[in-house]
Backbone as numpy.savetxt, mean C-alpha at the origin, in Angstrom:
# Nx Ny Nz CAx CAy CAz Cx Cy Cz
13.04 23.85 0.44 12.67 22.80 -0.90 14.04 23.46 -1.35
15.24 24.04 -1.21 16.16 24.73 -2.72 16.76 23.42 -2.68
17.52 22.43 -1.35 18.35 21.86 -1.67 17.77 20.55 -2.90
17.15 19.79 -2.47 16.38 19.27 -2.97 16.12 19.18 -4.30
15.45 20.29 -4.80 14.78 21.22 -6.21 15.89 21.38 -6.72
16.73 21.44 -6.36 17.93 22.26 -7.55 18.94 21.02 -7.80
18.85 20.27 -7.11 19.07 18.92 -7.32 18.41 17.66 -8.76
17.30 17.85 -8.08 16.85 17.17 -8.69 16.70 17.70 -10.27
16.35 19.21 -10.60 16.60 19.90 -11.52 18.06 19.93 -12.91
19.18 19.33 -11.28 20.56 19.14 -11.88 20.96 17.67 -12.77
19.88 17.19 -11.72 20.12 15.83 -12.83 19.20 14.89 -14.09
17.91 16.12 -13.76 17.19 16.14 -15.09 17.66 16.40 -16.03
18.35 18.04 -16.00 19.20 18.31 -17.20 20.61 17.44 -17.34
20.85 17.31 -16.58 21.66 16.11 -16.99 21.72 14.65 -17.81
20.76 14.06 -17.31 20.55 12.80 -17.55 19.77 12.96 -18.62
18.86 14.27 -19.04 18.03 14.61 -20.58 16.52 13.47 -19.87
16.21 13.69 -18.74 14.73 13.34 -18.38 13.78 13.92 -18.39
12.90 13.41 -18.74 11.41 14.18 -18.19 10.17 13.38 -17.63
10.05 13.69 -16.74 8.95 12.82 -16.07 8.34 12.15 -16.77
7.96 10.75 -16.84 7.18 9.47 -18.19 5.85 9.83 -17.46
5.28 9.89 -18.05 3.49 9.95 -18.09 2.92 8.84 -17.88
3.30 7.98 -18.51 2.40 6.70 -18.41 3.15 5.67 -17.20
4.69 6.38 -16.38 4.76 5.44 -15.62 4.49 5.96 -14.11
3.24 7.11 -14.25 2.76 8.44 -13.11 4.16 8.52 -12.69
4.79 9.00 -12.98 6.50 9.65 -12.25 6.04 11.50 -11.92
6.32 11.51 -10.73 6.57 12.64 -10.18 7.41 12.74 -9.39
8.45 13.93 -9.28 9.73 13.56 -8.49 9.19 14.67 -6.79
9.21 14.67 -6.31 9.45 15.04 -4.26 10.46 15.85 -4.82
10.51 17.09 -3.94 11.57 17.91 -4.11 12.19 19.19 -3.01
10.56 18.26 -1.81 10.53 19.55 -0.68 11.50 18.43 0.77
12.34 19.00 1.07 13.06 18.51 1.54 12.84 17.77 3.01
11.36 18.48 3.56 10.68 18.16 4.90 9.58 17.51 5.01
9.91 16.68 3.98 8.50 15.73 2.92 9.78 14.51 3.88
10.99 14.94 2.73 11.35 13.26 2.22 12.49 13.01 4.38
12.55 14.44 4.87 13.35 14.05 5.96 12.20 12.87 6.87
10.24 13.81 6.55 9.41 12.86 7.53 9.12 11.47 7.46
9.40 11.15 6.08 9.09 10.05 5.46 10.05 8.61 6.14
11.56 9.78 6.04 12.96 8.58 6.91 12.67 8.75 8.18
11.57 9.46 8.54 11.70 9.55 10.11 10.92 8.48 10.59
9.68 8.27 9.66 8.71 7.30 10.30 8.57 5.63 9.69
9.70 5.94 8.49 9.98 4.56 8.50 10.74 3.81 9.55
11.31 4.66 10.20 12.32 4.00 11.52 13.05 3.31 11.62
14.18 3.31 11.00 15.30 2.69 10.16 16.51 2.90 11.64
16.62 1.23 11.81 17.77 0.92 12.02 19.13 0.41 11.43
20.60 0.61 11.90 21.61 -0.10 10.54 21.43 -1.53 10.57
20.25 -1.85 11.34 20.44 -3.79 11.07 19.34 -3.55 10.57
18.29 -2.84 9.94 17.40 -3.21 8.61 17.42 -3.56 7.15
17.28 -4.11 6.87 17.26 -3.84 5.31 15.68 -3.64 4.27
16.00 -2.27 4.28 15.16 -1.40 3.26 14.64 -1.94 1.86
13.25 -2.44 1.26 13.22 -2.49 0.06 12.05 -0.81 -0.78
12.81 -0.26 -1.26 12.76 0.43 -1.98 12.12 0.73 -3.81
10.85 1.59 -3.08 9.69 0.80 -4.94 9.81 1.95 -5.32
10.36 2.37 -6.51 10.63 3.85 -7.34 11.16 4.44 -6.53
12.41 4.30 -7.08 13.96 5.31 -6.17 13.45 6.19 -6.87
13.51 6.97 -8.27 13.18 7.18 -9.17 14.76 8.06 -9.36
14.92 8.83 -8.89 16.23 9.85 -9.46 16.96 9.67 -7.47
17.14 9.26 -7.16 17.48 8.90 -5.86 17.43 10.01 -4.80
15.97 10.18 -4.25 16.49 11.59 -3.18 16.52 11.07 -2.75
15.19 10.44 -1.81 15.10 9.26 -0.66 15.80 8.30 -0.08
16.44 7.88 -1.62 17.68 6.49 -1.62 18.67 6.86 -0.78
19.06 7.99 -1.24 20.33 8.41 -0.36 20.12 8.80 0.79
18.95 9.03 1.52 18.69 8.78 3.49 17.92 7.46 3.77
17.61 6.70 2.70 17.56 5.29 3.45 19.20 4.86 3.21
20.59 5.11 2.84 21.24 4.25 2.58 22.28 5.02 4.20
21.97 6.04 4.14 22.42 6.14 5.33 22.37 5.74 6.82
20.45 5.71 6.58 19.89 4.59 7.87 20.34 3.28 7.52
20.07 2.65 7.09 19.59 1.32 6.73 20.81 0.18 6.35
21.10 -1.00 6.83 22.40 -1.75 6.57 22.16 -2.14 4.97
21.46 -2.26 4.29 21.57 -2.13 3.00 19.91 -1.64 2.86
20.40 -1.35 1.28 18.35 -0.92 0.97 18.57 -1.52 -0.50
17.70 -2.33 -0.87 17.18 -2.72 -2.95 16.25 -2.01 -3.05
16.91 -1.03 -3.99 15.69 -0.50 -4.82 15.82 -0.69 -5.81
14.27 -0.90 -6.40 13.01 -1.73 -7.47 13.04 -0.91 -7.89
13.16 -0.42 -9.54 12.87 0.24 -10.39 12.40 0.40 -12.10
11.41 0.61 -13.08 11.19 0.15 -13.62 11.97 0.71 -15.24
12.07 1.91 -14.71 12.87 2.62 -15.68 14.28 3.07 -16.10
14.60 2.62 -16.70 15.81 2.50 -17.23 16.60 3.19 -17.67
15.72 4.73 -17.62 16.49 5.20 -17.38 17.27 6.05 -16.31
16.45 5.42 -14.87 16.52 6.12 -13.45 18.18 5.06 -12.75
18.12 3.95 -13.81 18.71 2.99 -13.01 20.23 3.63 -13.21
20.34 4.18 -14.61 21.48 4.62 -14.79 21.98 5.60 -13.87
21.20 6.89 -13.83 21.16 7.78 -12.69 21.50 7.68 -11.80
20.88 6.12 -10.56 20.70 5.72 -9.42 22.56 4.47 -9.39
22.83 3.99 -9.81 24.30 3.94 -11.15 25.00 4.59 -10.62
25.11 5.88 -11.24 26.13 6.35 -11.13 26.80 7.56 -9.87
25.26 7.56 -9.39 25.12 8.46 -8.53 25.58 7.75 -7.01
25.22 6.71 -6.67 25.65 5.43 -5.89 26.74 4.57 -5.89
27.61 4.56 -6.87 28.82 4.35 -7.90 29.61 4.18 -5.80
29.34 4.24 -5.06 30.57 4.39 -4.05 30.18 3.42 -3.12
28.54 3.64 -2.85 27.90 2.98 -1.68 28.20 1.13 -1.94
28.38 0.60 -1.18 28.18 -1.08 -1.19 27.18 -1.72 -0.24
26.54 -0.83 0.40 25.03 -1.05 0.70 23.88 -1.41 -0.19
23.77 -0.72 -1.28 22.81 -1.20 -2.28 22.74 -1.87 -3.28
21.67 -2.39 -3.81 21.25 -3.35 -4.90 20.34 -2.41 -5.85
20.13 -2.52 -7.15 19.38 -1.77 -8.00 18.90 -3.28 -8.48
17.73 -3.07 -9.19 17.18 -3.90 -9.10 16.44 -3.34 -10.80
16.69 -3.82 -11.98 15.52 -3.15 -12.95 14.66 -3.95 -13.58
13.33 -3.60 -12.50 12.34 -4.94 -13.12 11.09 -3.91 -12.21
9.55 -4.58 -12.83 8.63 -4.37 -12.78 8.07 -5.18 -10.96
8.24 -4.01 -9.76 7.80 -4.44 -8.61 6.66 -6.23 -8.54
5.88 -5.57 -8.91 5.04 -7.18 -9.18 5.32 -8.66 -9.67
6.68 -8.08 -10.34 6.97 -9.24 -10.99 8.09 -10.17 -10.55
8.66 -8.87 -9.05 9.66 -9.69 -8.14 9.71 -10.73 -7.21
10.40 -11.54 -6.96 9.58 -12.75 -5.53 10.72 -11.72 -4.45
9.89 -10.84 -3.68 10.22 -10.36 -2.82 10.97 -10.89 -1.42
9.92 -12.20 -1.51 10.15 -12.98 -0.42 11.79 -13.44 -0.95
11.98 -14.27 -1.56 13.49 -15.16 -2.18 14.48 -13.71 -2.04
14.09 -12.00 -2.44 15.25 -10.97 -2.05 15.30 -11.45 -0.69
14.46 -11.09 0.71 14.67 -11.10 1.61 15.74 -11.49 1.68
15.32 -13.19 1.67 16.55 -14.49 1.79 17.80 -14.80 1.57
17.43 -14.30 0.34 18.91 -14.19 -0.74 20.04 -12.98 0.32
19.79 -12.16 0.96 20.63 -11.30 1.04 20.84 -12.00 2.51
20.00 -12.82 3.47 20.29 -13.49 4.76 19.48 -12.30 5.96
18.35 -11.44 5.24 17.79 -11.00 6.34 16.68 -11.80 6.93
16.01 -11.77 7.88 14.23 -12.63 7.84 13.57 -11.40 7.64
13.70 -10.09 7.84 12.96 -9.45 7.59 13.61 -7.89 6.60
12.10 -7.47 6.83 12.68 -6.28 5.48 11.45 -4.89 5.65
11.31 -3.93 5.76 10.86 -2.55 5.81 10.76 -2.43 4.48
9.84 -2.11 3.61 9.17 -1.94 2.68 9.01 0.22 3.08
9.69 1.22 1.80 9.77 2.67 1.27 9.48 2.88 -0.01
7.88 2.99 -0.27 7.70 3.31 -0.85 6.55 4.79 -2.16
7.62 5.27 -3.15 6.37 6.99 -3.71 5.62 5.66 -5.19
4.72 5.66 -4.89 4.12 4.99 -5.68 3.02 5.77 -6.72
3.18 4.99 -7.84 2.06 5.84 -9.03 1.10 5.78 -8.18
-0.08 6.72 -9.05 -1.15 6.28 -8.54 -2.21 5.31 -9.97
-1.48 5.49 -10.28 -2.06 4.14 -11.52 -2.13 2.01 -11.01
-0.78 3.10 -10.43 -0.53 1.78 -9.57 -0.05 0.71 -8.30
-1.00 1.92 -7.79 -1.28 1.61 -6.06 -1.71 0.62 -5.17
-3.16 0.20 -5.42 -3.40 -0.61 -5.17 -3.45 -1.65 -5.02
-2.67 -2.61 -7.00 -2.14 -3.78 -6.77 -0.97 -3.71 -6.40
0.29 -2.95 -6.11 1.47 -3.30 -5.17 1.22 -3.31 -4.09
0.28 -2.49 -3.38 0.50 -2.48 -2.08 -0.48 -3.87 -1.60
-1.59 -4.78 -2.10 -2.38 -5.73 -2.55 -1.12 -6.59 -2.17
-0.50 -6.33 -2.78 0.76 -8.11 -3.42 1.21 -7.76 -2.25
1.51 -6.79 -1.41 2.53 -6.63 -0.75 2.28 -7.32 0.83
0.79 -7.08 0.94 0.22 -7.45 2.35 -0.61 -9.09 1.77
-0.68 -9.48 0.49 -2.04 -10.45 0.58 -0.33 -11.54 0.39
0.77 -11.33 0.07 1.68 -12.96 -0.13 1.80 -12.56 1.16
1.23 -11.61 2.36 2.71 -12.88 3.72 3.86 -12.76 3.41
4.06 -11.45 3.36 6.25 -11.88 2.66 6.72 -10.89 4.21
7.40 -11.82 4.61 8.61 -11.33 6.05 8.50 -9.58 6.06
7.62 -8.86 5.70 7.70 -7.17 5.96 7.12 -6.59 7.15
7.77 -5.92 7.42 7.50 -4.95 8.68 6.76 -4.65 8.71
7.32 -2.81 8.14 6.20 -1.63 7.71 6.03 -1.47 5.96
4.79 -0.64 6.03 4.76 0.03 4.71 4.60 1.11 5.34
5.29 1.95 4.45 5.81 3.91 4.53 5.67 3.86 2.89
4.98 4.69 2.19 4.64 5.02 1.37 3.49 6.18 1.00
4.02 6.86 -0.31 3.28 7.91 -0.51 2.67 8.02 -1.39
1.35 7.57 -1.92 0.35 8.00 -2.33 -0.64 9.45 -2.37
-1.42 8.45 -3.75 -2.63 9.62 -4.02 -3.21 10.55 -2.79
-4.03 10.82 -2.28 -4.17 11.47 -0.99 -5.70 10.79 -0.99
-6.54 10.69 -1.85 -7.75 10.41 -1.69 -7.83 8.59 -1.67
-6.89 7.96 -2.02 -6.89 6.50 -1.88 -6.08 6.32 -0.44
-4.90 7.66 -0.25 -5.13 7.09 1.38 -5.69 6.98 2.67
-6.82 8.37 1.95 -7.73 8.40 2.55 -8.72 7.02 3.05
-8.83 6.42 1.90 -9.93 4.96 2.17 -8.62 4.23 2.76
-7.54 3.67 2.49 -7.17 2.63 2.73 -6.72 2.87 4.42
-6.73 4.04 4.73 -6.85 4.17 6.46 -7.68 4.37 6.79
-9.12 4.74 6.50 -10.04 4.90 7.07 -10.91 3.62 8.21
-11.50 3.91 9.31 -11.99 3.19 10.57 -12.97 2.42 9.24
-13.00 0.75 9.26 -13.51 0.13 8.63 -15.22 0.55 9.66
-16.37 0.48 8.44 -17.21 1.10 8.63 -17.35 2.64 8.77
-16.91 3.27 8.76 -17.27 4.86 8.39 -17.11 4.88 6.38
-18.04 6.14 6.34 -17.84 7.06 5.68 -17.21 7.13 4.00
-15.55 7.08 4.41 -14.67 6.62 3.97 -14.00 5.58 3.44
-14.87 4.59 3.55 -14.54 2.69 3.81 -14.70 2.27 2.97
-14.01 1.58 1.77 -14.31 0.33 0.74 -13.60 -0.71 0.97
-13.91 -1.06 -0.07 -13.51 -2.89 0.22 -12.07 -3.00 0.65
-11.43 -2.92 -0.11 -9.91 -2.11 0.65 -9.21 -1.93 2.32
-10.10 -0.71 2.32 -10.35 -0.36 3.46 -10.02 -1.86 4.80
-10.86 -2.75 4.53 -10.83 -3.58 5.19 -9.61 -4.51 5.10
-9.64 -4.93 3.57 -8.36 -5.59 3.59 -6.61 -4.85 4.44
-6.87 -3.82 3.82 -5.50 -3.70 4.17 -6.29 -3.28 6.38
-7.00 -3.35 6.53 -6.75 -3.52 8.32 -6.60 -4.95 8.56
-7.16 -5.80 7.54 -7.01 -7.31 8.25 -6.03 -6.69 8.37
-5.25 -6.85 7.48 -3.34 -7.39 7.96 -2.59 -6.13 8.28
-2.97 -5.43 8.17 -2.30 -3.85 8.95 -2.57 -2.80 9.74
-2.04 -2.32 10.51 -2.75 -0.97 11.09 -1.94 0.35 10.67
-3.29 1.05 10.32 -2.45 1.88 9.43 -2.40 2.71 9.84
-1.70 3.99 9.57 -2.11 5.51 10.26 -1.41 6.78 9.16
-1.85 7.79 9.25 -1.64 8.10 7.93 0.29 9.53 9.08
0.90 9.60 8.21 2.47 10.39 8.28 1.99 11.66 8.55
1.85 12.29 7.51 1.38 14.11 6.89 1.17 13.09 5.45
0.45 15.12 5.41 0.29 15.66 3.77 1.07 16.06 2.92
1.20 15.78 2.28 2.53 16.17 0.44 1.41 16.77 -0.39
1.98 18.26 -0.15 0.28 19.38 -1.57 1.37 18.76 -2.93
0.99 19.37 -3.55 0.65 18.82 -5.35 1.88 19.43 -5.81
2.08 21.41 -5.23 3.61 21.45 -5.37 5.14 21.15 -5.12
5.08 20.50 -3.98 6.26 20.11 -4.07 6.74 19.02 -4.66
6.38 18.93 -5.78 6.80 18.24 -7.10 7.08 18.18 -8.45
8.17 17.40 -8.80 8.22 18.29 -10.43 7.91 16.60 -11.25
6.83 16.62 -12.22 5.97 18.43 -12.28 4.49 18.16 -11.24
4.38 19.10 -10.69 3.50 19.05 -10.29 2.17 18.92 -10.60
1.81 17.03 -9.89 0.26 15.89 -10.52 -1.31 17.23 -9.45
-2.01 16.52 -10.16 -3.53 17.18 -10.35 -4.22 16.88 -8.91
-3.63 16.64 -8.28 -3.52 15.91 -7.28 -2.86 16.37 -5.75
-3.37 16.46 -4.43 -2.21 15.77 -3.59 -1.93 15.07 -3.12
-0.58 14.15 -2.16 -0.44 13.18 -1.87 -0.93 12.67 -0.41
-0.54 12.03 0.42 -0.35 11.50 1.44 0.30 10.73 1.46
1.46 10.49 2.50 2.09 9.32 3.37 1.56 8.77 4.38
1.19 7.64 4.37 1.02 6.60 5.58 1.87 5.67 5.62
1.30 4.79 6.92 1.92 4.07 6.86 1.91 2.68 7.84
1.55 1.70 7.42 1.15 -0.05 7.54 2.05 -0.16 8.38
1.78 -1.08 9.57 2.35 -2.27 10.50 1.58 -2.84 9.89
2.36 -4.00 9.37 2.06 -5.31 9.47 1.40 -6.38 10.76
0.53 -6.14 10.95 0.22 -7.57 12.04 1.12 -8.93 12.21
0.61 -9.41 13.32 1.65 -11.01 13.12 0.47 -11.47 13.05
-0.69 -11.60 13.15 -2.33 -12.21 12.66 -2.63 -11.67 12.18
-3.97 -11.33 11.31 -4.71 -10.90 11.36 -5.74 -10.54 12.36
-6.17 -9.07 12.01 -7.57 -9.28 13.09 -8.49 -10.09 13.54
-8.84 -10.35 12.53 -10.21 -11.45 12.93 -9.91 -12.66 12.21
-10.44 -13.74 12.71 -10.04 -15.12 11.82 -11.36 -16.12 10.85
-11.29 -15.48 10.11 -12.08 -16.34 9.61 -11.66 -17.57 8.69
-13.19 -18.66 8.87 -12.51 -20.07 8.59 -12.42 -20.03 7.03
-12.70 -19.51 6.69 -12.84 -19.48 5.24 -12.33 -18.48 4.73
-10.76 -18.00 3.91 -10.20 -16.14 4.05 -11.10 -15.65 3.11
-10.90 -16.98 1.65 -11.07 -16.53 0.07 -12.98 -16.04 0.64
-13.83 -16.90 1.48 -14.70 -17.16 0.62 -15.28 -14.56 1.60
-14.59 -14.96 2.89 -14.22 -13.32 3.85 -14.24 -12.57 2.74
-12.94 -12.65 1.60 -12.45 -11.53 1.51 -13.70 -11.27 0.09
-14.45 -12.57 -0.51 -15.85 -12.70 -1.58 -16.68 -11.41 -0.85
-17.20 -12.08 -0.01 -18.58 -11.27 1.01 -18.02 -9.54 1.03
-17.04 -9.04 1.65 -16.50 -7.54 1.32 -16.71 -7.27 0.91
-16.10 -7.87 -0.90 -16.02 -7.25 -2.15 -17.21 -6.82 -3.20
-17.80 -8.38 -2.22 -19.48 -8.07 -3.46 -20.26 -6.78 -2.61
-20.09 -6.65 -1.17 -20.91 -5.82 -1.01 -21.03 -4.54 -0.78
-19.70 -4.59 -1.76 -19.67 -2.76 -2.05 -19.29 -2.12 -3.54
-19.78 -3.97 -4.29 -19.63 -3.92 -5.40 -21.20 -2.58 -5.87
-22.12 -2.64 -4.88 -22.61 -2.10 -5.21 -24.06 -1.19 -3.71
-22.95 -0.01 -3.62 -22.84 0.44 -1.94 -24.85 1.30 -2.25
-25.57 1.32 -3.05 -26.87 2.27 -2.09 -27.70 0.97 -1.77
-27.55 -1.11 -2.66 -28.21 -1.86 -2.43 -28.02 -2.33 -0.75
-29.18 -3.09 -0.16 -29.31 -3.62 1.23 -28.01 -4.63 1.41
-27.01 -4.89 1.90 -26.12 -5.73 2.28 -26.46 -7.03 1.75
-28.63 -7.54 1.93 -28.86 -8.78 1.39 -29.12 -8.68 0.02
-29.70 -7.30 -0.31 -29.80 -7.82 -1.59 -28.02 -8.30 -2.87
-27.21 -7.41 -1.64 -25.76 -7.49 -2.57 -25.32 -8.48 -2.70
-25.92 -9.84 -1.36 -25.12 -10.86 -0.87 -26.32 -11.94 -2.15
-27.67 -11.09 -2.76 -28.02 -12.64 -3.34 -27.51 -12.24 -4.44
-27.41 -11.00 -5.09 -27.35 -10.44 -6.35 -25.82 -11.53 -7.36
-24.88 -11.88 -5.82 -23.61 -11.48 -6.18 -23.81 -13.28 -6.03
-24.62 -13.97 -5.48 -24.51 -15.44 -4.98 -23.84 -16.16 -3.98
-24.31 -15.07 -3.37 -22.99 -15.48 -2.37 -23.66 -16.29 -1.28
-25.27 -16.17 -1.05 -25.90 -17.02 -0.04 -27.38 -17.12 -1.16
-27.73 -18.20 -0.63 -28.30 -19.57 -1.03 -30.05 -18.76 -1.28
-30.69 -17.84 -0.62 -32.21 -17.46 -0.50 -31.90 -16.25 0.24
-32.78 -15.11 0.58 -32.95 -14.33 1.27 -33.24 -14.67 2.98
-33.68 -15.56 2.57 -34.21 -16.59 3.76 -33.60 -16.80 5.00
-31.44 -17.08 3.88 -30.60 -17.40 4.27 -30.08 -16.47 5.51
-30.40 -15.02 4.29 -29.56 -14.18 4.93 -30.43 -13.67 5.97
-31.65 -13.39 6.24 -32.52 -13.34 7.32 -32.40 -13.83 8.20
-32.53 -15.28 8.61 -31.64 -15.67 8.66 -30.49 -15.60 10.66
-29.65 -15.35 9.48 -27.24 -15.13 9.56 -28.18 -13.76 10.44
-28.72 -12.78 9.84 -28.88 -11.34 10.28 -28.80 -11.41 11.54
-30.45 -12.31 11.52 -31.04 -11.76 12.79 -30.41 -12.88 13.99
-29.29 -13.65 13.89 -28.54 -14.59 14.80 -27.72 -13.80 15.30
-26.95 -12.52 14.42 -25.99 -11.70 14.74 -26.19 -10.53 15.00
-27.84 -10.46 15.29 -28.68 -8.87 15.98 -28.46 -7.78 15.00
-28.05 -7.89 13.58 -27.98 -6.60 12.44 -28.81 -6.91 11.75
-29.28 -5.18 11.50 -30.76 -4.68 11.42 -30.56 -5.48 9.38
-32.17 -5.78 9.03 -31.89 -6.48 7.54 -31.85 -5.85 6.69
-31.93 -4.09 7.23 -31.74 -3.13 6.26 -30.32 -3.22 5.71
-29.58 -3.10 6.58 -28.31 -2.90 7.25 -27.65 -2.96 5.29
-26.71 -1.41 4.94 -25.71 -1.85 3.98 -24.18 -2.06 3.88
-23.51 -2.87 3.59 -22.34 -3.52 3.87 -21.15 -2.61 4.05
-21.26 -0.84 3.93 -20.54 -0.39 4.07 -20.75 -0.17 5.95
-21.47 -0.22 6.65 -21.79 -0.06 7.98 -21.11 -1.12 8.50
-20.36 -2.12 8.11 -20.22 -3.04 9.01 -18.74 -3.51 9.53
-18.97 -3.45 10.72 -17.67 -3.74 11.34 -16.93 -4.95 10.82
-15.32 -4.87 10.36 -14.85 -6.58 10.07 -15.04 -7.77 11.10
-15.52 -7.56 12.53 -15.19 -8.54 12.83 -17.18 -9.09 11.97
-18.08 -8.09 12.03 -19.34 -8.16 11.71 -19.33 -9.31 10.42
-18.31 -8.92 9.63 -18.39 -9.41 8.20 -17.47 -11.21 8.39
-16.39 -11.22 9.61 -15.92 -12.16 9.62 -17.37 -12.99 10.54
-18.01 -12.70 11.27 -18.91 -13.30 11.90 -19.77 -13.91 10.83
-20.00 -13.15 9.68 -21.64 -13.24 8.43 -20.08 -14.74 7.89
-19.44 -14.45 7.53 -18.48 -15.12 6.29 -18.38 -16.87 7.01
-17.87 -17.00 8.51 -17.93 -17.81 9.28 -19.26 -18.46 9.46
-20.47 -17.68 8.95 -21.82 -18.65 9.62 -21.82 -18.80 7.82
-21.64 -18.67 7.53 -21.98 -18.93 5.92 -20.93 -19.93 5.51
-19.76 -19.83 6.10 -18.71 -21.15 5.36 -19.03 -22.64 6.36
-20.12 -22.30 7.40 -20.69 -23.82 7.57 -21.59 -24.72 6.92
-21.81 -23.35 6.57 -22.83 -23.81 5.15 -23.07 -24.33 3.48
-21.70 -25.25 3.54 -20.85 -24.47 2.55 -20.49 -25.87 2.31
């Protein structure tokens, strides 16, 4: 850990930087974890990398050595100064000082002459879900997303739809991508140490969604409503959510699909949610 640890402490002292709690900043100072993240990103010299939250540039350094170009998107102006000084002589780095949720990534990719990009990120815990869902839902020309996030959230994102750890977001992630766990990163490998451990996961985006709902908006609304009250049966959740006209309609659909009437939403596969939404779509 010493190399990255010492480098991080030096930069923090030189630029008078303390981790900004409001931005969820924690600096990774473990060499092995950084190497594993880069390895998992599977970069080539033809790749464009979009790095979200580069911070002090520890991971950025490794990405610049592997990829054709790196676009680092950082919100904190203090970090921008560090990045500009540190990588002054690099010609394959572009730094954007902006909230990534406000950046038109499709335009950025096309403007740089690339057809696709790979995303690498160390996301603040408080904004993990909005960023990941925007990357997926906007159907951007992105091949993979390799990201370090809070372990508890990572376990939900990479769960198998229908198991005990799954939530509404599990189905959304699985719909757009094939997720897998890369490694666990204990809290003591950061400065400052967060209260919880982290996990690096990789999402390989699908060419086509894993299922084909007739009405995508209805499909995701169905899933969301099903998980809002996990202890209720799916039929009651759908009635309360106003997604079905009557209990009898739900019974008819469940019988047709051979789904038990007392089933809870968390027990369904993504294929079953799609079948239900498609039957509902035909009734609209």
